[in-house]
PDB file of C-alpha atoms and ligand atoms in Angstrom:
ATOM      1  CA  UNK J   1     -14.700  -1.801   7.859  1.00 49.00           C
ATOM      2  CA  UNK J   2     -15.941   0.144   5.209  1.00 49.00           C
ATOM      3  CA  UNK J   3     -17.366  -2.011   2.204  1.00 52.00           C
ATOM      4  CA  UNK J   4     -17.525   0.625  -0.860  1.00 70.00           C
ATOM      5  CA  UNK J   5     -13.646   1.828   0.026  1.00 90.00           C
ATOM      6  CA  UNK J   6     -12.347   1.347  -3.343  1.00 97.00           C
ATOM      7  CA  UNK J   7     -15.698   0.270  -5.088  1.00 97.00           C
ATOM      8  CA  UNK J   8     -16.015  -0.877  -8.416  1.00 96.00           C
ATOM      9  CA  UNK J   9     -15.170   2.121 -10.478  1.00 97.00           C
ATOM     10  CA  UNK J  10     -12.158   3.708  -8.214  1.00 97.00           C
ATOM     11  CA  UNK J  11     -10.669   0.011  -8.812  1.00 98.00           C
ATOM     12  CA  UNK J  12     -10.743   0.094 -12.400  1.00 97.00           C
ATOM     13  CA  UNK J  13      -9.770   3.773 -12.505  1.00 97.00           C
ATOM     14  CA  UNK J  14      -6.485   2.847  -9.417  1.00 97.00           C
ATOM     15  CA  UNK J  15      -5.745   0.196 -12.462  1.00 97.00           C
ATOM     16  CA  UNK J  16      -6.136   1.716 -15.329  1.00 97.00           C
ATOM     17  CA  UNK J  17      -4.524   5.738 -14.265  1.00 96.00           C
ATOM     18  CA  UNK J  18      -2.133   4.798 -11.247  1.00 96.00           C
ATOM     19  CA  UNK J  19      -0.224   1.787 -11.713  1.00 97.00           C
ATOM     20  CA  UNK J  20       2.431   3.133 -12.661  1.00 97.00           C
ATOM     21  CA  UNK J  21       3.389   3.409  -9.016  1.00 97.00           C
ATOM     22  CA  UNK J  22       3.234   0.312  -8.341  1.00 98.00           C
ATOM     23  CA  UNK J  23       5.372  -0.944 -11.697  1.00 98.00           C
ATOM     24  CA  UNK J  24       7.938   1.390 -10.151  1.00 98.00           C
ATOM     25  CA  UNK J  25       8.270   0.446  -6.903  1.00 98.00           C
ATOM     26  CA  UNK J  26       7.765  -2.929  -7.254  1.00 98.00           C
ATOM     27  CA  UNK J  27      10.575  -3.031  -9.951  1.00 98.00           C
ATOM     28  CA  UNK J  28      12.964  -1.728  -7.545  1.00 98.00           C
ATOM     29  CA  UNK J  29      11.288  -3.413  -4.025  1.00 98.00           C
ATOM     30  CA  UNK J  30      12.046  -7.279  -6.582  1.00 98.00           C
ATOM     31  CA  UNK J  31      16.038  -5.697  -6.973  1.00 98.00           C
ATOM     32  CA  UNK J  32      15.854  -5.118  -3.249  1.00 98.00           C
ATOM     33  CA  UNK J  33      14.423  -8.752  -2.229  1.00 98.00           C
ATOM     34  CA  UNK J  34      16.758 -10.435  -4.534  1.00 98.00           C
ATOM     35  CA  UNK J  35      20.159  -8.106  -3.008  1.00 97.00           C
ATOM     36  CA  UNK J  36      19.129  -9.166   0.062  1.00 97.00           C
ATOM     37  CA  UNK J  37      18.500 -12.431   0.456  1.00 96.00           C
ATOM     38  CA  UNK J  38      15.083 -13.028  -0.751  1.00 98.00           C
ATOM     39  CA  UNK J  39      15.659 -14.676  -4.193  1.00 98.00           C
ATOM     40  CA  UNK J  40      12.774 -16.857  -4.458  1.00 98.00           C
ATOM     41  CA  UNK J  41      10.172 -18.247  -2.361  1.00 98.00           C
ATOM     42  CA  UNK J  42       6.583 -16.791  -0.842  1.00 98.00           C
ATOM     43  CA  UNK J  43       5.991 -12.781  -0.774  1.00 98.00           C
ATOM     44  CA  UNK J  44       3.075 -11.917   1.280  1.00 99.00           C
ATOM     45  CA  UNK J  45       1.494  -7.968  -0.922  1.00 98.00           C
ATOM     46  CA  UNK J  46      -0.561  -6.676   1.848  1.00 98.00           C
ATOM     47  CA  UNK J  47      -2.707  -4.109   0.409  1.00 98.00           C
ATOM     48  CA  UNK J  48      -2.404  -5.735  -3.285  1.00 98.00           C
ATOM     49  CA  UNK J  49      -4.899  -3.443  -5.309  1.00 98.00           C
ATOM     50  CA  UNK J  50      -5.066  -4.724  -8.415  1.00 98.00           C
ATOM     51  CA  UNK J  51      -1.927  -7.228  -8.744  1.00 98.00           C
ATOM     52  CA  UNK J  52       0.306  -4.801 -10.605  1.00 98.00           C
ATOM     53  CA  UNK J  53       3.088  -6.084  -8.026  1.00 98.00           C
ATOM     54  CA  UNK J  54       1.732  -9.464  -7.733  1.00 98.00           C
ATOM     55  CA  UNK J  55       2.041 -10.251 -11.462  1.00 98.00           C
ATOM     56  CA  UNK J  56       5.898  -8.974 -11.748  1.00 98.00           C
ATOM     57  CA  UNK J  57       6.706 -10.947  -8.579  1.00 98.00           C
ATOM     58  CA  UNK J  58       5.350 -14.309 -10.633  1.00 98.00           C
ATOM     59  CA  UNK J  59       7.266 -13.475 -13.652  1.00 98.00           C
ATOM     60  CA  UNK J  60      10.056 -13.033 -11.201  1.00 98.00           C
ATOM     61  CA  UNK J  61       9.964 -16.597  -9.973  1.00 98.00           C
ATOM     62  CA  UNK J  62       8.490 -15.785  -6.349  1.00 98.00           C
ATOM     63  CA  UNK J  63       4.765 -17.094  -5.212  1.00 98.00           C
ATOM     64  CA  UNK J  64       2.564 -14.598  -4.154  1.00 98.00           C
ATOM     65  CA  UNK J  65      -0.436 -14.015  -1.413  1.00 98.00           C
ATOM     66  CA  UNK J  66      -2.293 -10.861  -2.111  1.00 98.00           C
ATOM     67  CA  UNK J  67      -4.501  -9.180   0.522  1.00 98.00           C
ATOM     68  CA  UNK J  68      -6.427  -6.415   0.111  1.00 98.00           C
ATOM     69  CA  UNK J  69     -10.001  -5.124   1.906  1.00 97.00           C
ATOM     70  CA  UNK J  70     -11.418  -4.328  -1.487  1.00 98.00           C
ATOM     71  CA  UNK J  71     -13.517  -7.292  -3.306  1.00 97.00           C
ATOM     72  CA  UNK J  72     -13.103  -4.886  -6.440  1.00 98.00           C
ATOM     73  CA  UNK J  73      -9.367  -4.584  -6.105  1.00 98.00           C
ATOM     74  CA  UNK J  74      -8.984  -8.358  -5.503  1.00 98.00           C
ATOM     75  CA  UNK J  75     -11.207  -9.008  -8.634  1.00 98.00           C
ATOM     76  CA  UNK J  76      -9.189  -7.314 -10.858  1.00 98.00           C
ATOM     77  CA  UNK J  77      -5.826  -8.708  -8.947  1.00 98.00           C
ATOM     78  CA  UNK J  78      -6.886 -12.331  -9.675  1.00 98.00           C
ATOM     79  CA  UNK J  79      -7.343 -11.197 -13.338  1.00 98.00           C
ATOM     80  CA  UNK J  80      -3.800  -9.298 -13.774  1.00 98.00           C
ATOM     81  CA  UNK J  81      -1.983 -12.059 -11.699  1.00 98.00           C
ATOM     82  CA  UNK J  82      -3.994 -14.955 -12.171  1.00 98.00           C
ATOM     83  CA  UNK J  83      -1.370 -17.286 -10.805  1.00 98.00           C
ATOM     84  CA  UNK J  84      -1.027 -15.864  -7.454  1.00 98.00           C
ATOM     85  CA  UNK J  85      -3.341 -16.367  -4.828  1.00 98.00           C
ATOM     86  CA  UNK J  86      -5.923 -13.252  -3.135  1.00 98.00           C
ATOM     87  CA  UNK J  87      -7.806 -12.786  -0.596  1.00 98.00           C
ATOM     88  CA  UNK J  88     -10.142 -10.064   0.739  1.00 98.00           C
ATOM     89  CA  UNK J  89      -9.405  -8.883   4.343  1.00 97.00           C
ATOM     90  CA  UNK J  90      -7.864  -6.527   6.333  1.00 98.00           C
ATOM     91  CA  UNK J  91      -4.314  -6.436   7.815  1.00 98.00           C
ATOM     92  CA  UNK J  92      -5.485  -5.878  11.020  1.00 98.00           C
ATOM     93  CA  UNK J  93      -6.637  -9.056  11.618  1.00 97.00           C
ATOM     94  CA  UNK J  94      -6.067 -11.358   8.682  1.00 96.00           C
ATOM     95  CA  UNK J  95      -4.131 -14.766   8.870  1.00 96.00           C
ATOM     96  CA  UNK J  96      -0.658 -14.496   7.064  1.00 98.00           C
ATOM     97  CA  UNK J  97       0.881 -17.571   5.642  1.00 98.00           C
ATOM     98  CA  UNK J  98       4.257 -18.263   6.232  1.00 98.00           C
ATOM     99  CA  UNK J  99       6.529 -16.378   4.223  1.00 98.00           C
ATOM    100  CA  UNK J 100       9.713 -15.065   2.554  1.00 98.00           C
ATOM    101  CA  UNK J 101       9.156 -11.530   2.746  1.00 98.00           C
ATOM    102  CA  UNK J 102       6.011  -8.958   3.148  1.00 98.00           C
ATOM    103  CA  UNK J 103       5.003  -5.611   0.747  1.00 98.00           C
ATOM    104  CA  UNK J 104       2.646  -3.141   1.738  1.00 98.00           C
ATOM    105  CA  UNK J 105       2.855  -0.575  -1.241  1.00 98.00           C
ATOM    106  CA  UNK J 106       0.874   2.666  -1.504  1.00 98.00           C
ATOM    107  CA  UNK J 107       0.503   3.915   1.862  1.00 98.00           C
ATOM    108  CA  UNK J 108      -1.653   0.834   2.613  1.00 98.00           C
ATOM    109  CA  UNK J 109      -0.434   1.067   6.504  1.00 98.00           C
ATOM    110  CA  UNK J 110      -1.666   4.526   6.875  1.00 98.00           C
ATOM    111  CA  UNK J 111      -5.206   3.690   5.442  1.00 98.00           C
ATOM    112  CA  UNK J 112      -8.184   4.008   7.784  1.00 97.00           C
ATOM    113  CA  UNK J 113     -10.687   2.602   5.542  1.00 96.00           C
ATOM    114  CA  UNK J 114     -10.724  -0.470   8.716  1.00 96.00           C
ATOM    115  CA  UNK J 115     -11.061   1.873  11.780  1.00 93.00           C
ATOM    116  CA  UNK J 116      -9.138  -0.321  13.555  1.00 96.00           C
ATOM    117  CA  UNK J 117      -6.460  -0.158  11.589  1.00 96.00           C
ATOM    118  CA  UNK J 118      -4.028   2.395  13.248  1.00 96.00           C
ATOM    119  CA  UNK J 119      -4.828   0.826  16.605  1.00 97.00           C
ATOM    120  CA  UNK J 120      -3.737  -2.781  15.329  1.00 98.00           C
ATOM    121  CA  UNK J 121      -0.403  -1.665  13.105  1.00 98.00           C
ATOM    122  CA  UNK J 122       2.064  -3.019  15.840  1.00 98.00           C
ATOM    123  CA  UNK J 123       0.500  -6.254  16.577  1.00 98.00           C
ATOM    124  CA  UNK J 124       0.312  -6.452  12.643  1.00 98.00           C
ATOM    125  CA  UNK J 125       3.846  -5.682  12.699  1.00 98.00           C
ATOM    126  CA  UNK J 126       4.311  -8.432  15.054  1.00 98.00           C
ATOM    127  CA  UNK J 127       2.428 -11.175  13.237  1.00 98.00           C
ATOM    128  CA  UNK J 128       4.518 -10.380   9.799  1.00 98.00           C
ATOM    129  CA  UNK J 129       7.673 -11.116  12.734  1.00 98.00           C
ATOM    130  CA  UNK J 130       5.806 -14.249  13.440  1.00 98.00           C
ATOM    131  CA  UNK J 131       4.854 -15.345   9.292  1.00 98.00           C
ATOM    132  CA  UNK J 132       8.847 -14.561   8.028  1.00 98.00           C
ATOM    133  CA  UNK J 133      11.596 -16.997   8.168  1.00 98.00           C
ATOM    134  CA  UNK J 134      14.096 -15.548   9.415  1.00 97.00           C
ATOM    135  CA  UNK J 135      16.172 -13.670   7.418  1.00 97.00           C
ATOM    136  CA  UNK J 136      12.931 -12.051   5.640  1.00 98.00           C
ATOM    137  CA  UNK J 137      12.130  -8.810   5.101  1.00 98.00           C
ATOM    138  CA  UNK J 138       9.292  -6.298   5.742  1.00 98.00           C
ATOM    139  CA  UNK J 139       8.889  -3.410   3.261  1.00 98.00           C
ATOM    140  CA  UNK J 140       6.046  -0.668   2.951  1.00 98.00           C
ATOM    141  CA  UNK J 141       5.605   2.592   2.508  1.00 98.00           C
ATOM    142  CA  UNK J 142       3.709   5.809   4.427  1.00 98.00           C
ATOM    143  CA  UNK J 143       2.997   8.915   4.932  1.00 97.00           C
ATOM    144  CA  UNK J 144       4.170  10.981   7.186  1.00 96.00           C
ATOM    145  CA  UNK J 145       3.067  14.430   8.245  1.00 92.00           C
ATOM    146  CA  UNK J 146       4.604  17.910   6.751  1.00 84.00           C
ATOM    147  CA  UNK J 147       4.962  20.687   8.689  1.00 78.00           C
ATOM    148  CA  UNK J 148       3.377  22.933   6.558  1.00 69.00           C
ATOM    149  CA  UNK J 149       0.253  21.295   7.199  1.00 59.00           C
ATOM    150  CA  UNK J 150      -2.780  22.264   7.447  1.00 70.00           C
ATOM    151  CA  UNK J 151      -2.778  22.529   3.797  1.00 87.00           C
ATOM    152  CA  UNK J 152      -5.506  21.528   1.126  1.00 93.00           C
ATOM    153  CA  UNK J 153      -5.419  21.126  -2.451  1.00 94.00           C
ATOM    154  CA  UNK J 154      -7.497  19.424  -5.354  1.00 97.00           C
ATOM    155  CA  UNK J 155      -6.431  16.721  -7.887  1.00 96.00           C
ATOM    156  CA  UNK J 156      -7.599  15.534 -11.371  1.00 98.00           C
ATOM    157  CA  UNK J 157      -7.000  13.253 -13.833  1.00 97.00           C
ATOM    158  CA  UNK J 158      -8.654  11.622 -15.921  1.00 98.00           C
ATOM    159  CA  UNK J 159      -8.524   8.941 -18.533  1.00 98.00           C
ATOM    160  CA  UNK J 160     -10.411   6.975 -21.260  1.00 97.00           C
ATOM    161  CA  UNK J 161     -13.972   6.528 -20.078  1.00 97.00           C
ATOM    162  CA  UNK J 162     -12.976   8.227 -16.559  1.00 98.00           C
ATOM    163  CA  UNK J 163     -12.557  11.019 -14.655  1.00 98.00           C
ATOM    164  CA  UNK J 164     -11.243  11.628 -11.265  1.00 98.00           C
ATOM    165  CA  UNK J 165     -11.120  14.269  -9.251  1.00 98.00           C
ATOM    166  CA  UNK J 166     -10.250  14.627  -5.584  1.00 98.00           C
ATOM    167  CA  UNK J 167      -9.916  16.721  -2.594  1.00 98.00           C
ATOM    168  CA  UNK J 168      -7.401  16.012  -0.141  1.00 96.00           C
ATOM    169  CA  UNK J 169      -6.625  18.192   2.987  1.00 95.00           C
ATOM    170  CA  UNK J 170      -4.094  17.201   5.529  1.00 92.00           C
ATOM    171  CA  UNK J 171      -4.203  18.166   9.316  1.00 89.00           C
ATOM    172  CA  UNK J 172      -1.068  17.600  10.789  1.00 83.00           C
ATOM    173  CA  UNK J 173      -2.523  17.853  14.297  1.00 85.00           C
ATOM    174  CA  UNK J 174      -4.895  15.576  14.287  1.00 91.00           C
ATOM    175  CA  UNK J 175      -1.824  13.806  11.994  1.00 93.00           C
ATOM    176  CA  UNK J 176      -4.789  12.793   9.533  1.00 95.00           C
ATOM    177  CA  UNK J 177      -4.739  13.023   5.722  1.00 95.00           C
ATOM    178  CA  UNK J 178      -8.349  13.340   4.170  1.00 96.00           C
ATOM    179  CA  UNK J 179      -9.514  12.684   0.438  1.00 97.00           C
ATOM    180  CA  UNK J 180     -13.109  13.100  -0.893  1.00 97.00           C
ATOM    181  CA  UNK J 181     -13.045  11.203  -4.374  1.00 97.00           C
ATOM    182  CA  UNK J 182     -15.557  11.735  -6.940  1.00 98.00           C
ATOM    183  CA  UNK J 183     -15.448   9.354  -9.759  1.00 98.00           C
ATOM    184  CA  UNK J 184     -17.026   9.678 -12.770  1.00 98.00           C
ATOM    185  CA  UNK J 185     -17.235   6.603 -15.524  1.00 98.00           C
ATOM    186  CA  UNK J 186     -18.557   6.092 -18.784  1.00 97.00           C
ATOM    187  CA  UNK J 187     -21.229   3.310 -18.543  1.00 95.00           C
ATOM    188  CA  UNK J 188     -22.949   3.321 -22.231  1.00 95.00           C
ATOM    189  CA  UNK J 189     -24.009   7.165 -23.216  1.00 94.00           C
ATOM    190  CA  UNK J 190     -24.029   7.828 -19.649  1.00 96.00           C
ATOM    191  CA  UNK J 191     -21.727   8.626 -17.057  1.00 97.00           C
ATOM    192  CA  UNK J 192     -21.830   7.297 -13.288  1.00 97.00           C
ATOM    193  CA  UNK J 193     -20.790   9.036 -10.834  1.00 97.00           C
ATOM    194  CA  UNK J 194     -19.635   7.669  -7.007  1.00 96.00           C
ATOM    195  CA  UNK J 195     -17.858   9.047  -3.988  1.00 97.00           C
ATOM    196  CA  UNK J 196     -16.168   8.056  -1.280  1.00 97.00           C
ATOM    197  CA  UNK J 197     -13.595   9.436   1.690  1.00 97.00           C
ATOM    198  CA  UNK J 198     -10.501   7.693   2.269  1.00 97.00           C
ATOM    199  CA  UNK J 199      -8.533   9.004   5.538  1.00 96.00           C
ATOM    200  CA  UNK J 200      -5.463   8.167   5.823  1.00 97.00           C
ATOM    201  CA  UNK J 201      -2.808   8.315   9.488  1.00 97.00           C
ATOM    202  CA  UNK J 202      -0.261  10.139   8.813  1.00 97.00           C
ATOM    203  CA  UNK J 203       2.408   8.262  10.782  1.00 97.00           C
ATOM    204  CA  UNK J 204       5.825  10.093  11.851  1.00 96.00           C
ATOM    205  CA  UNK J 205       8.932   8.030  11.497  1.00 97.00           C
ATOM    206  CA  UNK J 206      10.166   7.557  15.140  1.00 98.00           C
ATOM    207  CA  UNK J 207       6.734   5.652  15.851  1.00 98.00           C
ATOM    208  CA  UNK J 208       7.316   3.663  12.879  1.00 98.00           C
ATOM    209  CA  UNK J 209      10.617   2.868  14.006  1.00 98.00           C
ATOM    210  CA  UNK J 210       9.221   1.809  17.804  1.00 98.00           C
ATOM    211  CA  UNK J 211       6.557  -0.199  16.445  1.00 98.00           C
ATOM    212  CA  UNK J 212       8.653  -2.484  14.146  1.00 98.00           C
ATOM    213  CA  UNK J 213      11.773  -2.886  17.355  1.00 98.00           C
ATOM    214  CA  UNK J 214       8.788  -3.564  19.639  1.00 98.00           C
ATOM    215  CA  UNK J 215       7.713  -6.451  16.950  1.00 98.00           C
ATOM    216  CA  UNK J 216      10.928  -7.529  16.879  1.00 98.00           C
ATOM    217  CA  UNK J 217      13.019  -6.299  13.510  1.00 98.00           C
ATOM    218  CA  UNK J 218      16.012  -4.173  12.711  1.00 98.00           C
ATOM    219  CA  UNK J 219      14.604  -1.338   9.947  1.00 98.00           C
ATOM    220  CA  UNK J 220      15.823   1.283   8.451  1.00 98.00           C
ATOM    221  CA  UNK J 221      13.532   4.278   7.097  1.00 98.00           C
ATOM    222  CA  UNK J 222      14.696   6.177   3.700  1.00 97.00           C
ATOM    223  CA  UNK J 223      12.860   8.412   1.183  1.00 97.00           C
ATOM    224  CA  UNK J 224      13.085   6.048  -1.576  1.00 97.00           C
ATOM    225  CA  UNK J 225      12.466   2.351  -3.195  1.00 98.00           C
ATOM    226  CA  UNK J 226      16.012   2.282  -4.532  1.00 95.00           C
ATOM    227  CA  UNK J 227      16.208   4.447  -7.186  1.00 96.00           C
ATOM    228  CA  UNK J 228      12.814   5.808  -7.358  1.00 97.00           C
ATOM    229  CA  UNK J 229      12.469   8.433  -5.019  1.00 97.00           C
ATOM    230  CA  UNK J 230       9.241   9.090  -3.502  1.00 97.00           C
ATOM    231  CA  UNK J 231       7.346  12.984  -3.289  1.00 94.00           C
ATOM    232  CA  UNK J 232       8.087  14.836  -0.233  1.00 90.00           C
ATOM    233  CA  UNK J 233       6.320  13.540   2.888  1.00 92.00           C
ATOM    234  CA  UNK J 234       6.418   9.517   1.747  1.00 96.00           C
ATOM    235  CA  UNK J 235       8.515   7.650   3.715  1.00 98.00           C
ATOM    236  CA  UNK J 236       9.239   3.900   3.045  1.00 98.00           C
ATOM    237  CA  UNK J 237      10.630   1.606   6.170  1.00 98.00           C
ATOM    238  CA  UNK J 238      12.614  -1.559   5.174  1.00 98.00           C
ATOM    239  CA  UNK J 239      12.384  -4.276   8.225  1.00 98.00           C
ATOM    240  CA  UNK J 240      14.347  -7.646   8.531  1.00 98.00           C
ATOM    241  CA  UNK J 241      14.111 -10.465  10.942  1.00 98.00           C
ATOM    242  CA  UNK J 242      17.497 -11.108  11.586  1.00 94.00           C
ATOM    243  CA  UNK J 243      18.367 -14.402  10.401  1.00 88.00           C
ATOM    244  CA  UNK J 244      20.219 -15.190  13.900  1.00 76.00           C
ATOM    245  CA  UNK J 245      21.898 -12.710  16.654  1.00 50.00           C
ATOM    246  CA  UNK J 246      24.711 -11.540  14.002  1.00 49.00           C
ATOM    247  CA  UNK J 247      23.182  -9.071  11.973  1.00 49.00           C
ATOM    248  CA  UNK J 248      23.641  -8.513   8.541  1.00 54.00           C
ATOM    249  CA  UNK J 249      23.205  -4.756   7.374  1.00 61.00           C
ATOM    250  CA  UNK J 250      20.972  -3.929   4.565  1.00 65.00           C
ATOM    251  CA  UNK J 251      21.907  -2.984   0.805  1.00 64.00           C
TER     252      UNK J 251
HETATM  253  C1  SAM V 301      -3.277   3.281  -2.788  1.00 64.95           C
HETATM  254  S1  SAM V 301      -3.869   1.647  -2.885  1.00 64.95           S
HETATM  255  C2  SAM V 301      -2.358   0.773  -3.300  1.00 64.95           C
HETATM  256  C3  SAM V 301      -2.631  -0.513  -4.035  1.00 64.95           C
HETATM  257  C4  SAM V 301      -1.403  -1.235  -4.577  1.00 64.95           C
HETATM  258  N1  SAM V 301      -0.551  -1.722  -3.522  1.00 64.95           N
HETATM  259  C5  SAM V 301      -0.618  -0.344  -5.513  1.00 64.95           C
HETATM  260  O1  SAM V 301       0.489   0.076  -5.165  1.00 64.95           O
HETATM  261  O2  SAM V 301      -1.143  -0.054  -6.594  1.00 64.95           O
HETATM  262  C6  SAM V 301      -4.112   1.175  -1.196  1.00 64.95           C
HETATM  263  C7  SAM V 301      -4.698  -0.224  -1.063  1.00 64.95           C
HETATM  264  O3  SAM V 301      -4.726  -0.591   0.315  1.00 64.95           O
HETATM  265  C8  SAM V 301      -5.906  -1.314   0.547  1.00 64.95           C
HETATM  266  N2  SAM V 301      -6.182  -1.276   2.002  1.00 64.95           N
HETATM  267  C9  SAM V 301      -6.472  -0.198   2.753  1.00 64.95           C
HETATM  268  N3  SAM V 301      -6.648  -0.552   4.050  1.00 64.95           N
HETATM  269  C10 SAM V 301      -6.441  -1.895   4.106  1.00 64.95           C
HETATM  270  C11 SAM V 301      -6.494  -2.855   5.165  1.00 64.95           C
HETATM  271  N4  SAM V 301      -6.789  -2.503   6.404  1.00 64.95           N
HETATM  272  N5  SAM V 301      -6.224  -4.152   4.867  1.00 64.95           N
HETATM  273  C12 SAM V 301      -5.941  -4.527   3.589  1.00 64.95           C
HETATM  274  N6  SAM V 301      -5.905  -3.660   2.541  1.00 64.95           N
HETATM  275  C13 SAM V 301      -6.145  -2.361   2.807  1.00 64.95           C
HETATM  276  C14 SAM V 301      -6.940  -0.597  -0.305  1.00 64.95           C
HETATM  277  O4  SAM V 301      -8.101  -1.367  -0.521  1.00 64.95           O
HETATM  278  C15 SAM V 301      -6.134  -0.331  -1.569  1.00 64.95           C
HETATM  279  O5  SAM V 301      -6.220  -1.395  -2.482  1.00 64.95           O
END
């Protein structure tokens, strides 16, 4: 596990440039939960960064358990959402309490910032099967590979007292999505400057779609979180635990 993925300054900058993502999807992901079946109770936000989706779940009546493998993320989570509850650890092995539904938002799944990660998605898969009540639902998104690939490109924003610029190059063979980061923040006249790699499995659809029977659910895989429709090459799987051997299709 890699202790500086998403280090002090990435966090703030993830919070402060890029939540809009998360405000999206987790807008529509609460319509979704409450269409069907999961009005109320305990969602499980695997992957939580800093609590954008964790604080409009409270506000929305449900309880919340964040995990995420970033201290930094979780520090700022507990300050955004300070009702919910956090904790720093990694999906691939981290106890999940029992629950109403689980969110994995922003290609968390994909991330190999714990190298284990890939390796330990379907028995991940299967303890979310294990923590739901039946009936509840399963609901992240990925990235899947393009066949353009190998491409490369660069990125930058920037914002007040940051900048942000990154490299990302995909290779579709090795089904691997790379991005060098290079973050620059204004601490007093001065401006700090850290790096880090993030690589990120780029995971095609039909082996998302054995991993989650294999654990158990009926999914579906679409292009979207309800109305907000994601870029090209982001996928996002919906899985339920069917409440009993009658199954009752998704909305
Ligand atoms: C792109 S961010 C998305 C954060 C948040 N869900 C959002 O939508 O704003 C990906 C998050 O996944 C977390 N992450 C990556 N690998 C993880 C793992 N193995 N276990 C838990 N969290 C992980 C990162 O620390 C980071 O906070």
């Amino acid at each position: 596990v890699k202790p500086n993925a998403y280090g002090k300054d990435l966090a703030f900058v993830h919070h402060d440039g890029f939540s809009a993502f998360a405000e999206r999807a987790g807008r529509e992901t609460t319509r979704f939960l409450r269409r069907n079946g999961v009005p109320s109770g305990l969602v499980v936000d695997v992957g939580c960064g800093t609590g954008v989706f964790a604080k409009r779940l409270l506000a929305a009546g449900y309880g919340v358990f964040g995990l995420d493998l970033s201290p930094s993320m979780v520090r700022l989570a507990r300050r955004t959402a300070p009702r919910a509850r956090f904790a720093v650890g990694s999906f691939a092995d981290a106890a999940l309490p029992r629950c109403d539904a689980a969110i994995a938002m922003g290609e968390v799944v994909g991330y190999l910032l714990d190298a284990r990660a890939s390796r330990r998605l379907g028995a991940f898969f299967t303890r979310v099967f294990e923590a739901l009540r039946p009936g509840g639902l399963l609901v992240f998104d990925f990235l899947a590979p393009l066949p353009s690939s190998p491409r490369a490109w660069t990125r930058h924003e920037a914002g007040d007292g940051w900048d942000v610029v990154a490299e990302i190059s995909e290779d579709t063979r090795r089904a691997r999505l790379t991005r060098r980061i290079v973050t620059f923040r204004r601490a007093g006249r001065r401006w700090r400057r850290t790096s880090e790699i993030h690589r990120v499995k780029l995971w095609r659809r039909e082996e998302i779609s054995a991993l989650l029977s294999a654990a158990g659910f009926e999914s579906a895989i679409g292009g979207s979180y309800g109305s907000f429709r994601l870029p090209h090459g982001h996928l996002v799987a919906v899985a339920r635990k069917l409440p009993s051997a009658g199954s009752r299709n998704l909305r």
